[in-house]
Amino acid sequence: MGLGYREAILFTSNYGGVSYDIWLYQPLTGHIFKLTQDLAEEFSIPYWSPDTQYISFIGKNNIVYVFNLSNRALAQIDQIEPYTLLSWSPDSLYLSYVRNGRIVIYNINTHASSTIVEEGATDVQWFPSGEALLFVAPDGAGNVQLYKISRDGTNKQQLTQNTEGPLHNVRIAPNGQFALYTSPGASISLITTVNLTTGESYRLEGGPQAKNYFPEWSPDSSHIAYSATDIVQNQYVSLIQTGSRVGGQQKTLAVSTCFSTPVSWSPDGNRIAYLSGCENQEPADQIWIVDVRNPNNPIKVVEARWITALNWSPPIHDAHPKRLYLNHEYKVSFFYPANWRKVTEERYEGIDGFFQISAISSERGIHEVCRSEAFHILKPYGSNPQIVPTLLQSQAACFIFPSEDQPTEMRNQAALIVKYPYPIVIQGNSYQYFILWADRNHLIPLGQTLSYI
């Protein structure tokens, strides 16, 4: 995706016709693009992948679509209930949702999926580690609780002790430390945040009618924006408000002419987009943006009948400088943290991690090669490592993540194995697979930049 798309707003609209579709607005240029063709519905909500390369939504016939913004490729991956929350993994490789009492983890490259059976589960979302999921489900007494579970379905933990009724619109904070929800229903809707470590909860003051909808976390996880319904001159309006994650600091930034409206933060956390232009109980037909730092002059940026959802692109994290690692013998390149230093031609290390490369000679398939590495007799990944199949550089691949009993001296080592497009020859021997070892925190970012040369 070009840099122009790194800040963009997706919205659902039947602009220019009678069918709903997903559209994209670029604040930097003012340009509007139609992304789909007769595929969306009024209920369709577009979700960005964290790397902004893909969007997902539930469209016609309740089909889950994944759209590649780079090459315009469109995939149909499942059929689920409207308004089901779709959640992207931090590495943008997996899409998760709930279907028929099962948490689905779908690999958008290999089109393979795994499931975790959790009757009554809703609102499944990824923790920022990429190794666990948050979801909502009833406990043994029928009270709805928040739970955390590992991506392989183990280590299920109950995070709350709720006895006050259903929880709606559950959303995990970008830093994974808090979550929010609304309760108890639609006519009275109050926003609560909960510390996922301590279980301590906080109630936001909200609007004057106790009708607070569409709460969304700021990118830095410190504040919540939401739509608060009020009555002005016998007409419903919606106050665009923000509040602190622990209550207090309430501010009203703007007023929408709709009963309620979704809100969405800009990637830098300085602006909020919302819908307005509702007349005679009809849907919105405008997108407005208000600057949190100077809320006196909201601006209308889009007018298009009708608009039912919007979603600003997420922040792109380029926080740490990178250098290109190039190895002609192994025919690979990838980017690594610039502060790491060379130990050998094949190994680099830093205070916060390391990588090392090699190659594997084997005529066996990727599944057997991955299992052989993961369950090596010396147990370098512990006694119960996790193998995650994937696809990189259009080649079969797998990630290997260690279990908790991995030896300390392995420095949290994980591995990525990728099939070469064709065997390579090193010192007279033929090799079919490339292997990258790295600490688990850096393995996925390193692997995402891998290229064969």
Tab-separated table of N, CA, C and O in Angstrom, residues 148-251:
chain	number	residue	atom	x	y	z
A	148	LYS	N	-9.510	-14.766	28.989
A	148	LYS	CA	-8.296	-14.775	28.179
A	148	LYS	C	-7.930	-16.220	27.906
A	148	LYS	O	-8.020	-17.070	28.804
A	149	ILE	N	-7.533	-16.519	26.666
A	149	ILE	CA	-7.171	-17.884	26.320
A	149	ILE	C	-6.027	-17.858	25.313
A	149	ILE	O	-5.956	-16.957	24.460
A	150	SER	N	-5.097	-18.800	25.416
A	150	SER	CA	-4.000	-18.885	24.452
A	150	SER	C	-4.552	-19.246	23.079
A	150	SER	O	-5.602	-19.875	22.952
A	151	ARG	N	-3.819	-18.871	22.044
A	151	ARG	CA	-4.300	-19.078	20.677
A	151	ARG	C	-4.468	-20.550	20.333
A	151	ARG	O	-5.172	-20.897	19.379
A	152	ASP	N	-3.828	-21.446	21.116
A	152	ASP	CA	-4.013	-22.873	20.874
A	152	ASP	C	-5.125	-23.475	21.723
A	152	ASP	O	-5.303	-24.702	21.753
A	153	GLY	N	-5.885	-22.622	22.424
A	153	GLY	CA	-7.021	-23.097	23.208
A	153	GLY	C	-6.691	-23.514	24.628
A	153	GLY	O	-7.553	-24.024	25.346
A	154	THR	N	-5.457	-23.302	25.065
A	154	THR	CA	-5.062	-23.655	26.434
A	154	THR	C	-5.016	-22.408	27.306
A	154	THR	O	-5.173	-21.284	26.830
A	155	ASN	N	-4.762	-22.618	28.609
A	155	ASN	CA	-4.553	-21.529	29.572
A	155	ASN	C	-5.717	-20.540	29.627
A	155	ASN	O	-5.518	-19.327	29.643
A	156	LYS	N	-6.924	-21.058	29.679
A	156	LYS	CA	-8.098	-20.193	29.797
A	156	LYS	C	-8.152	-19.560	31.191
A	156	LYS	O	-8.005	-20.249	32.195
A	157	GLN	N	-8.339	-18.231	31.230
A	157	GLN	CA	-8.409	-17.506	32.498
A	157	GLN	C	-9.645	-16.621	32.526
A	157	GLN	O	-9.920	-15.917	31.552
A	158	GLN	N	-10.369	-16.629	33.632
A	158	GLN	CA	-11.476	-15.699	33.837
A	158	GLN	C	-10.916	-14.408	34.401
A	158	GLN	O	-10.198	-14.407	35.396
A	159	LEU	N	-11.232	-13.261	33.763
A	159	LEU	CA	-10.627	-11.984	34.129
A	159	LEU	C	-11.541	-11.094	34.952
A	159	LEU	O	-11.067	-10.119	35.549
A	160	THR	N	-12.846	-11.371	34.976
A	160	THR	CA	-13.793	-10.525	35.699
A	160	THR	C	-14.675	-11.370	36.611
A	160	THR	O	-14.742	-12.594	36.484
A	161	GLN	N	-15.351	-10.680	37.525
A	161	GLN	CA	-16.322	-11.320	38.420
A	161	GLN	C	-17.640	-10.568	38.319
A	161	GLN	O	-18.191	-10.070	39.299
A	162	ASN	N	-18.145	-10.469	37.116
A	162	ASN	CA	-19.341	-9.678	36.845
A	162	ASN	C	-20.610	-10.387	37.297
A	162	ASN	O	-20.792	-11.579	37.041
A	163	THR	N	-21.501	-9.658	37.960
A	163	THR	CA	-22.810	-10.201	38.367
A	163	THR	C	-23.945	-9.261	37.982
A	163	THR	O	-25.067	-9.422	38.440
A	164	GLU	N	-23.645	-8.258	37.119
A	164	GLU	CA	-24.610	-7.189	36.855
A	164	GLU	C	-25.284	-7.291	35.499
A	164	GLU	O	-25.871	-6.324	35.038
A	165	GLY	N	-25.208	-8.430	34.839
A	165	GLY	CA	-25.915	-8.554	33.573
A	165	GLY	C	-24.994	-8.641	32.380
A	165	GLY	O	-23.772	-8.801	32.525
A	166	PRO	N	-25.550	-8.528	31.170
A	166	PRO	CA	-24.767	-8.729	29.941
A	166	PRO	C	-23.750	-7.619	29.707
A	166	PRO	O	-23.903	-6.491	30.187
A	167	LEU	N	-22.714	-7.957	28.953
A	167	LEU	CA	-21.687	-7.008	28.551
A	167	LEU	C	-21.734	-6.870	27.037
A	167	LEU	O	-21.730	-7.870	26.322
A	168	HIS	N	-21.775	-5.644	26.550
A	168	HIS	CA	-21.865	-5.393	25.109
A	168	HIS	C	-20.665	-4.575	24.643
A	168	HIS	O	-20.007	-3.901	25.433
A	169	ASN	N	-20.430	-4.604	23.320
A	169	ASN	CA	-19.404	-3.759	22.701
A	169	ASN	C	-18.050	-3.870	23.402
A	169	ASN	O	-17.361	-2.870	23.608
A	170	VAL	N	-17.671	-5.071	23.774
A	170	VAL	CA	-16.381	-5.257	24.445
A	170	VAL	C	-15.249	-4.941	23.463
A	170	VAL	O	-15.247	-5.413	22.329
A	171	ARG	N	-14.298	-4.110	23.925
A	171	ARG	CA	-13.151	-3.752	23.094
A	171	ARG	C	-11.900	-3.725	23.957
A	171	ARG	O	-11.851	-3.065	24.992
A	172	ILE	N	-10.865	-4.427	23.516
A	172	ILE	CA	-9.592	-4.432	24.226
A	172	ILE	C	-8.806	-3.184	23.850
A	172	ILE	O	-8.870	-2.709	22.707
A	173	ALA	N	-8.083	-2.610	24.824
A	173	ALA	CA	-7.257	-1.441	24.553
A	173	ALA	C	-6.067	-1.831	23.679
A	173	ALA	O	-5.596	-2.971	23.730
A	174	PRO	N	-5.553	-0.913	22.868
A	174	PRO	CA	-4.412	-1.244	22.009
A	174	PRO	C	-3.210	-1.788	22.766
A	174	PRO	O	-2.459	-2.601	22.217
A	175	ASN	N	-3.019	-1.373	24.038
A	175	ASN	CA	-1.879	-1.888	24.796
A	175	ASN	C	-2.181	-3.194	25.514
A	175	ASN	O	-1.305	-3.775	26.166
A	176	GLY	N	-3.426	-3.677	25.431
A	176	GLY	CA	-3.800	-4.959	26.009
A	176	GLY	C	-3.982	-4.964	27.517
A	176	GLY	O	-4.251	-6.013	28.101
A	177	GLN	N	-3.862	-3.808	28.168
A	177	GLN	CA	-3.937	-3.765	29.625
A	177	GLN	C	-5.359	-3.546	30.141
A	177	GLN	O	-5.679	-3.929	31.266
A	178	PHE	N	-6.211	-2.906	29.340
A	178	PHE	CA	-7.582	-2.611	29.731
A	178	PHE	C	-8.537	-3.144	28.670
A	178	PHE	O	-8.153	-3.439	27.543
A	179	ALA	N	-9.795	-3.261	29.044
A	179	ALA	CA	-10.875	-3.486	28.087
A	179	ALA	C	-12.030	-2.589	28.500
A	179	ALA	O	-12.096	-2.109	29.645
A	180	LEU	N	-12.963	-2.354	27.586
A	180	LEU	CA	-14.166	-1.595	27.899
A	180	LEU	C	-15.379	-2.372	27.444
A	180	LEU	O	-15.285	-3.276	26.613
A	181	TYR	N	-16.533	-2.015	28.004
A	181	TYR	CA	-17.791	-2.591	27.553
A	181	TYR	C	-18.921	-1.651	27.911
A	181	TYR	O	-18.758	-0.719	28.717
A	182	THR	N	-20.086	-1.855	27.300
A	182	THR	CA	-21.292	-1.128	27.678
A	182	THR	C	-22.262	-2.104	28.342
A	182	THR	O	-22.236	-3.302	28.072
A	183	SER	N	-23.110	-1.560	29.207
A	183	SER	CA	-24.120	-2.357	29.905
A	183	SER	C	-25.174	-1.402	30.467
A	183	SER	O	-24.925	-0.205	30.606
A	184	PRO	N	-26.398	-1.854	30.777
A	184	PRO	CA	-26.831	-3.244	30.624
A	184	PRO	C	-27.487	-3.544	29.286
A	184	PRO	O	-27.638	-4.703	28.918
A	185	GLY	N	-27.916	-2.488	28.522
A	185	GLY	CA	-28.622	-2.751	27.273
A	185	GLY	C	-28.591	-1.545	26.358
A	185	GLY	O	-27.659	-0.735	26.397
A	186	ALA	N	-29.638	-1.393	25.517
A	186	ALA	CA	-29.667	-0.309	24.549
A	186	ALA	C	-30.306	0.956	25.111
A	186	ALA	O	-29.833	2.062	24.879
A	187	SER	N	-31.417	0.814	25.865
A	187	SER	CA	-32.107	1.996	26.373
A	187	SER	C	-31.281	2.712	27.433
A	187	SER	O	-31.264	3.938	27.508
A	188	ILE	N	-30.611	1.957	28.273
A	188	ILE	CA	-29.613	2.496	29.200
A	188	ILE	C	-28.297	1.822	28.867
A	188	ILE	O	-28.161	0.610	28.949
A	189	SER	N	-27.315	2.626	28.464
A	189	SER	CA	-26.029	2.069	28.025
A	189	SER	C	-24.906	2.852	28.693
A	189	SER	O	-24.644	4.006	28.344
A	190	LEU	N	-24.263	2.228	29.660
A	190	LEU	CA	-23.184	2.849	30.421
A	190	LEU	C	-21.852	2.213	30.043
A	190	LEU	O	-21.788	1.010	29.776
A	191	ILE	N	-20.798	3.021	30.049
A	191	ILE	CA	-19.476	2.534	29.641
A	191	ILE	C	-18.630	2.248	30.871
A	191	ILE	O	-18.493	3.094	31.760
A	192	THR	N	-18.062	1.047	30.903
A	192	THR	CA	-17.181	0.640	31.991
A	192	THR	C	-15.860	0.177	31.404
A	192	THR	O	-15.834	-0.484	30.360
A	193	THR	N	-14.758	0.519	32.064
A	193	THR	CA	-13.463	-0.034	31.691
A	193	THR	C	-12.999	-0.965	32.805
A	193	THR	O	-13.399	-0.816	33.962
A	194	VAL	N	-12.170	-1.930	32.457
A	194	VAL	CA	-11.679	-2.882	33.452
A	194	VAL	C	-10.190	-3.134	33.223
A	194	VAL	O	-9.752	-3.285	32.084
A	195	ASN	N	-9.436	-3.101	34.302
A	195	ASN	CA	-8.023	-3.448	34.269
A	195	ASN	C	-7.930	-4.967	34.177
A	195	ASN	O	-8.358	-5.680	35.075
A	196	LEU	N	-7.374	-5.475	33.084
A	196	LEU	CA	-7.382	-6.918	32.842
A	196	LEU	C	-6.409	-7.679	33.738
A	196	LEU	O	-6.492	-8.901	33.833
A	197	THR	N	-5.516	-6.970	34.401
A	197	THR	CA	-4.595	-7.619	35.334
A	197	THR	C	-5.197	-7.719	36.733
A	197	THR	O	-5.156	-8.775	37.369
A	198	THR	N	-5.794	-6.618	37.199
A	198	THR	CA	-6.316	-6.574	38.571
A	198	THR	C	-7.802	-6.869	38.660
A	198	THR	O	-8.308	-7.201	39.729
A	199	GLY	N	-8.522	-6.704	37.541
A	199	GLY	CA	-9.976	-6.864	37.550
A	199	GLY	C	-10.714	-5.639	38.030
A	199	GLY	O	-11.948	-5.612	38.052
A	200	GLU	N	-9.997	-4.575	38.413
A	200	GLU	CA	-10.636	-3.351	38.905
A	200	GLU	C	-11.351	-2.649	37.754
A	200	GLU	O	-10.834	-2.559	36.645
A	201	SER	N	-12.561	-2.143	38.030
A	201	SER	CA	-13.362	-1.515	36.982
A	201	SER	C	-13.634	-0.052	37.307
A	201	SER	O	-13.593	0.370	38.471
A	202	TYR	N	-13.927	0.713	36.241
A	202	TYR	CA	-14.175	2.153	36.367
A	202	TYR	C	-15.364	2.501	35.479
A	202	TYR	O	-15.440	2.064	34.330
A	203	ARG	N	-16.279	3.325	35.975
A	203	ARG	CA	-17.463	3.745	35.219
A	203	ARG	C	-17.261	5.151	34.682
A	203	ARG	O	-16.919	6.067	35.432
A	204	LEU	N	-17.438	5.339	33.372
A	204	LEU	CA	-17.371	6.671	32.784
A	204	LEU	C	-18.670	7.427	33.047
A	204	LEU	O	-19.754	6.822	33.073
A	205	GLU	N	-18.548	8.728	33.213
A	205	GLU	CA	-19.727	9.547	33.517
A	205	GLU	C	-20.756	9.483	32.397
A	205	GLU	O	-21.950	9.313	32.634
A	206	GLY	N	-20.305	9.644	31.180
A	206	GLY	CA	-21.201	9.533	30.033
A	206	GLY	C	-22.102	10.730	29.854
A	206	GLY	O	-21.971	11.760	30.523
A	207	GLY	N	-23.058	10.591	28.922
A	207	GLY	CA	-23.958	11.687	28.574
A	207	GLY	C	-25.140	11.815	29.513
A	207	GLY	O	-25.395	10.943	30.347
A	208	PRO	N	-25.929	12.886	29.371
A	208	PRO	CA	-27.021	13.189	30.307
A	208	PRO	C	-28.184	12.204	30.256
A	208	PRO	O	-28.955	12.110	31.220
A	209	GLN	N	-28.338	11.447	29.167
A	209	GLN	CA	-29.461	10.517	29.043
A	209	GLN	C	-29.060	9.072	29.345
A	209	GLN	O	-29.879	8.157	29.193
A	210	ALA	N	-27.805	8.847	29.742
A	210	ALA	CA	-27.277	7.495	30.005
A	210	ALA	C	-27.411	6.582	28.785
A	210	ALA	O	-27.626	5.386	28.901
A	211	LYS	N	-27.290	7.182	27.595
A	211	LYS	CA	-27.317	6.427	26.336
A	211	LYS	C	-25.981	6.657	25.634
A	211	LYS	O	-25.824	7.589	24.847
A	212	ASN	N	-25.010	5.824	25.957
A	212	ASN	CA	-23.647	5.996	25.466
A	212	ASN	C	-23.286	4.820	24.553
A	212	ASN	O	-23.312	3.663	24.991
A	213	TYR	N	-22.962	5.130	23.305
A	213	TYR	CA	-22.800	4.084	22.307
A	213	TYR	C	-21.456	4.194	21.587
A	213	TYR	O	-20.797	5.229	21.599
A	214	PHE	N	-21.071	3.090	20.934
A	214	PHE	CA	-19.896	3.015	20.056
A	214	PHE	C	-18.595	3.482	20.731
A	214	PHE	O	-17.833	4.245	20.143
A	215	PRO	N	-18.297	3.043	21.945
A	215	PRO	CA	-17.045	3.476	22.580
A	215	PRO	C	-15.823	2.922	21.854
A	215	PRO	O	-15.804	1.766	21.440
A	216	GLU	N	-14.801	3.759	21.705
A	216	GLU	CA	-13.575	3.370	21.004
A	216	GLU	C	-12.358	3.904	21.753
A	216	GLU	O	-12.328	5.059	22.171
A	217	TRP	N	-11.333	3.071	21.878
A	217	TRP	CA	-10.092	3.442	22.546
A	217	TRP	C	-9.271	4.400	21.694
A	217	TRP	O	-9.189	4.256	20.475
A	218	SER	N	-8.610	5.356	22.339
A	218	SER	CA	-7.609	6.168	21.652
A	218	SER	C	-6.396	5.292	21.351
A	218	SER	O	-6.165	4.281	22.023
A	219	PRO	N	-5.595	5.644	20.343
A	219	PRO	CA	-4.447	4.802	19.984
A	219	PRO	C	-3.464	4.573	21.124
A	219	PRO	O	-2.799	3.538	21.165
A	220	ASP	N	-3.359	5.526	22.080
A	220	ASP	CA	-2.435	5.342	23.197
A	220	ASP	C	-3.094	4.703	24.416
A	220	ASP	O	-2.486	4.617	25.486
A	221	SER	N	-4.334	4.249	24.264
A	221	SER	CA	-5.069	3.510	25.309
A	221	SER	C	-5.399	4.346	26.544
A	221	SER	O	-5.769	3.788	27.578
A	222	SER	N	-5.305	5.659	26.463
A	222	SER	CA	-5.533	6.497	27.643
A	222	SER	C	-6.961	7.021	27.756
A	222	SER	O	-7.428	7.314	28.859
A	223	HIS	N	-7.650	7.159	26.615
A	223	HIS	CA	-8.985	7.760	26.609
A	223	HIS	C	-9.947	6.942	25.751
A	223	HIS	O	-9.543	6.111	24.938
A	224	ILE	N	-11.222	7.214	25.954
A	224	ILE	CA	-12.294	6.586	25.173
A	224	ILE	C	-13.126	7.675	24.530
A	224	ILE	O	-13.475	8.666	25.182
A	225	ALA	N	-13.420	7.532	23.252
A	225	ALA	CA	-14.382	8.397	22.568
A	225	ALA	C	-15.675	7.617	22.402
A	225	ALA	O	-15.660	6.392	22.248
A	226	TYR	N	-16.812	8.325	22.434
A	226	TYR	CA	-18.092	7.649	22.312
A	226	TYR	C	-19.154	8.650	21.888
A	226	TYR	O	-18.938	9.867	21.878
A	227	SER	N	-20.310	8.122	21.549
A	227	SER	CA	-21.467	8.905	21.146
A	227	SER	C	-22.485	8.891	22.286
A	227	SER	O	-22.908	7.822	22.723
A	228	ALA	N	-22.855	10.074	22.797
A	228	ALA	CA	-23.791	10.183	23.923
A	228	ALA	C	-25.070	10.873	23.460
A	228	ALA	O	-25.055	12.056	23.097
A	229	THR	N	-26.167	10.154	23.474
A	229	THR	CA	-27.442	10.690	22.994
A	229	THR	C	-27.995	11.738	23.963
A	229	THR	O	-27.955	11.551	25.180
A	230	ASP	N	-28.503	12.840	23.410
A	230	ASP	CA	-29.145	13.885	24.206
A	230	ASP	C	-30.350	14.412	23.430
A	230	ASP	O	-30.549	14.055	22.257
A	231	ILE	N	-31.152	15.225	24.086
A	231	ILE	CA	-32.320	15.835	23.456
A	231	ILE	C	-32.153	17.345	23.482
A	231	ILE	O	-31.976	17.942	24.550
A	232	VAL	N	-32.173	17.968	22.308
A	232	VAL	CA	-32.063	19.418	22.190
A	232	VAL	C	-33.229	19.919	21.358
A	232	VAL	O	-33.411	19.483	20.215
A	233	GLN	N	-34.046	20.785	21.943
A	233	GLN	CA	-35.234	21.328	21.262
A	233	GLN	C	-36.100	20.208	20.679
A	233	GLN	O	-36.500	20.226	19.521
A	234	ASN	N	-36.357	19.228	21.555
A	234	ASN	CA	-37.208	18.077	21.217
A	234	ASN	C	-36.662	17.230	20.068
A	234	ASN	O	-37.403	16.468	19.443
A	235	GLN	N	-35.389	17.356	19.790
A	235	GLN	CA	-34.763	16.548	18.749
A	235	GLN	C	-33.590	15.770	19.351
A	235	GLN	O	-32.829	16.300	20.163
A	236	TYR	N	-33.473	14.521	18.933
A	236	TYR	CA	-32.319	13.743	19.381
A	236	TYR	C	-31.060	14.217	18.667
A	236	TYR	O	-31.064	14.443	17.446
A	237	VAL	N	-30.000	14.350	19.427
A	237	VAL	CA	-28.679	14.619	18.871
A	237	VAL	C	-27.700	13.669	19.562
A	237	VAL	O	-28.060	12.953	20.504
A	238	SER	N	-26.476	13.691	19.091
A	238	SER	CA	-25.456	12.838	19.686
A	238	SER	C	-24.239	13.702	20.024
A	238	SER	O	-23.680	14.358	19.153
A	239	LEU	N	-23.861	13.709	21.300
A	239	LEU	CA	-22.682	14.435	21.737
A	239	LEU	C	-21.446	13.564	21.497
A	239	LEU	O	-21.417	12.399	21.906
A	240	ILE	N	-20.452	14.114	20.833
A	240	ILE	CA	-19.193	13.398	20.630
A	240	ILE	C	-18.321	13.711	21.841
A	240	ILE	O	-17.835	14.836	21.997
A	241	GLN	N	-18.134	12.715	22.688
A	241	GLN	CA	-17.464	12.944	23.957
A	241	GLN	C	-16.237	12.046	24.117
A	241	GLN	O	-16.114	11.006	23.463
A	242	THR	N	-15.346	12.474	25.018
A	242	THR	CA	-14.203	11.652	25.411
A	242	THR	C	-14.114	11.637	26.929
A	242	THR	O	-14.610	12.539	27.613
A	243	GLY	N	-13.482	10.584	27.457
A	243	GLY	CA	-13.256	10.479	28.887
A	243	GLY	C	-12.022	9.642	29.157
A	243	GLY	O	-11.576	8.873	28.303
A	244	SER	N	-11.479	9.787	30.360
A	244	SER	CA	-10.312	9.008	30.750
A	244	SER	C	-10.691	7.549	30.959
A	244	SER	O	-11.822	7.232	31.328
A	245	ARG	N	-9.730	6.663	30.787
A	245	ARG	CA	-9.993	5.234	30.942
A	245	ARG	C	-10.300	4.856	32.390
A	245	ARG	O	-10.830	3.778	32.657
A	246	VAL	N	-9.966	5.730	33.349
A	246	VAL	CA	-10.291	5.451	34.757
A	246	VAL	C	-11.372	6.400	35.262
A	246	VAL	O	-11.544	6.592	36.463
A	247	GLY	N	-12.143	6.980	34.330
A	247	GLY	CA	-13.212	7.906	34.696
A	247	GLY	C	-12.693	9.329	34.810
A	247	GLY	O	-11.511	9.574	35.011
A	248	GLY	N	-13.620	10.290	34.674
A	248	GLY	CA	-13.242	11.694	34.751
A	248	GLY	C	-12.728	12.231	33.429
A	248	GLY	O	-12.691	11.530	32.414
A	249	GLN	N	-12.338	13.510	33.450
A	249	GLN	CA	-11.806	14.227	32.282
A	249	GLN	C	-12.781	14.230	31.109
A	249	GLN	O	-12.373	14.219	29.951
A	250	GLN	N	-14.081	14.240	31.408
A	250	GLN	CA	-15.063	14.205	30.319
A	250	GLN	C	-15.070	15.512	29.546
A	250	GLN	O	-15.031	16.593	30.120
A	251	LYS	N	-15.101	15.390	28.220
A	251	LYS	CA	-15.170	16.557	27.340
A	251	LYS	C	-16.193	16.298	26.241
A	251	LYS	O	-16.292	15.177	25.737
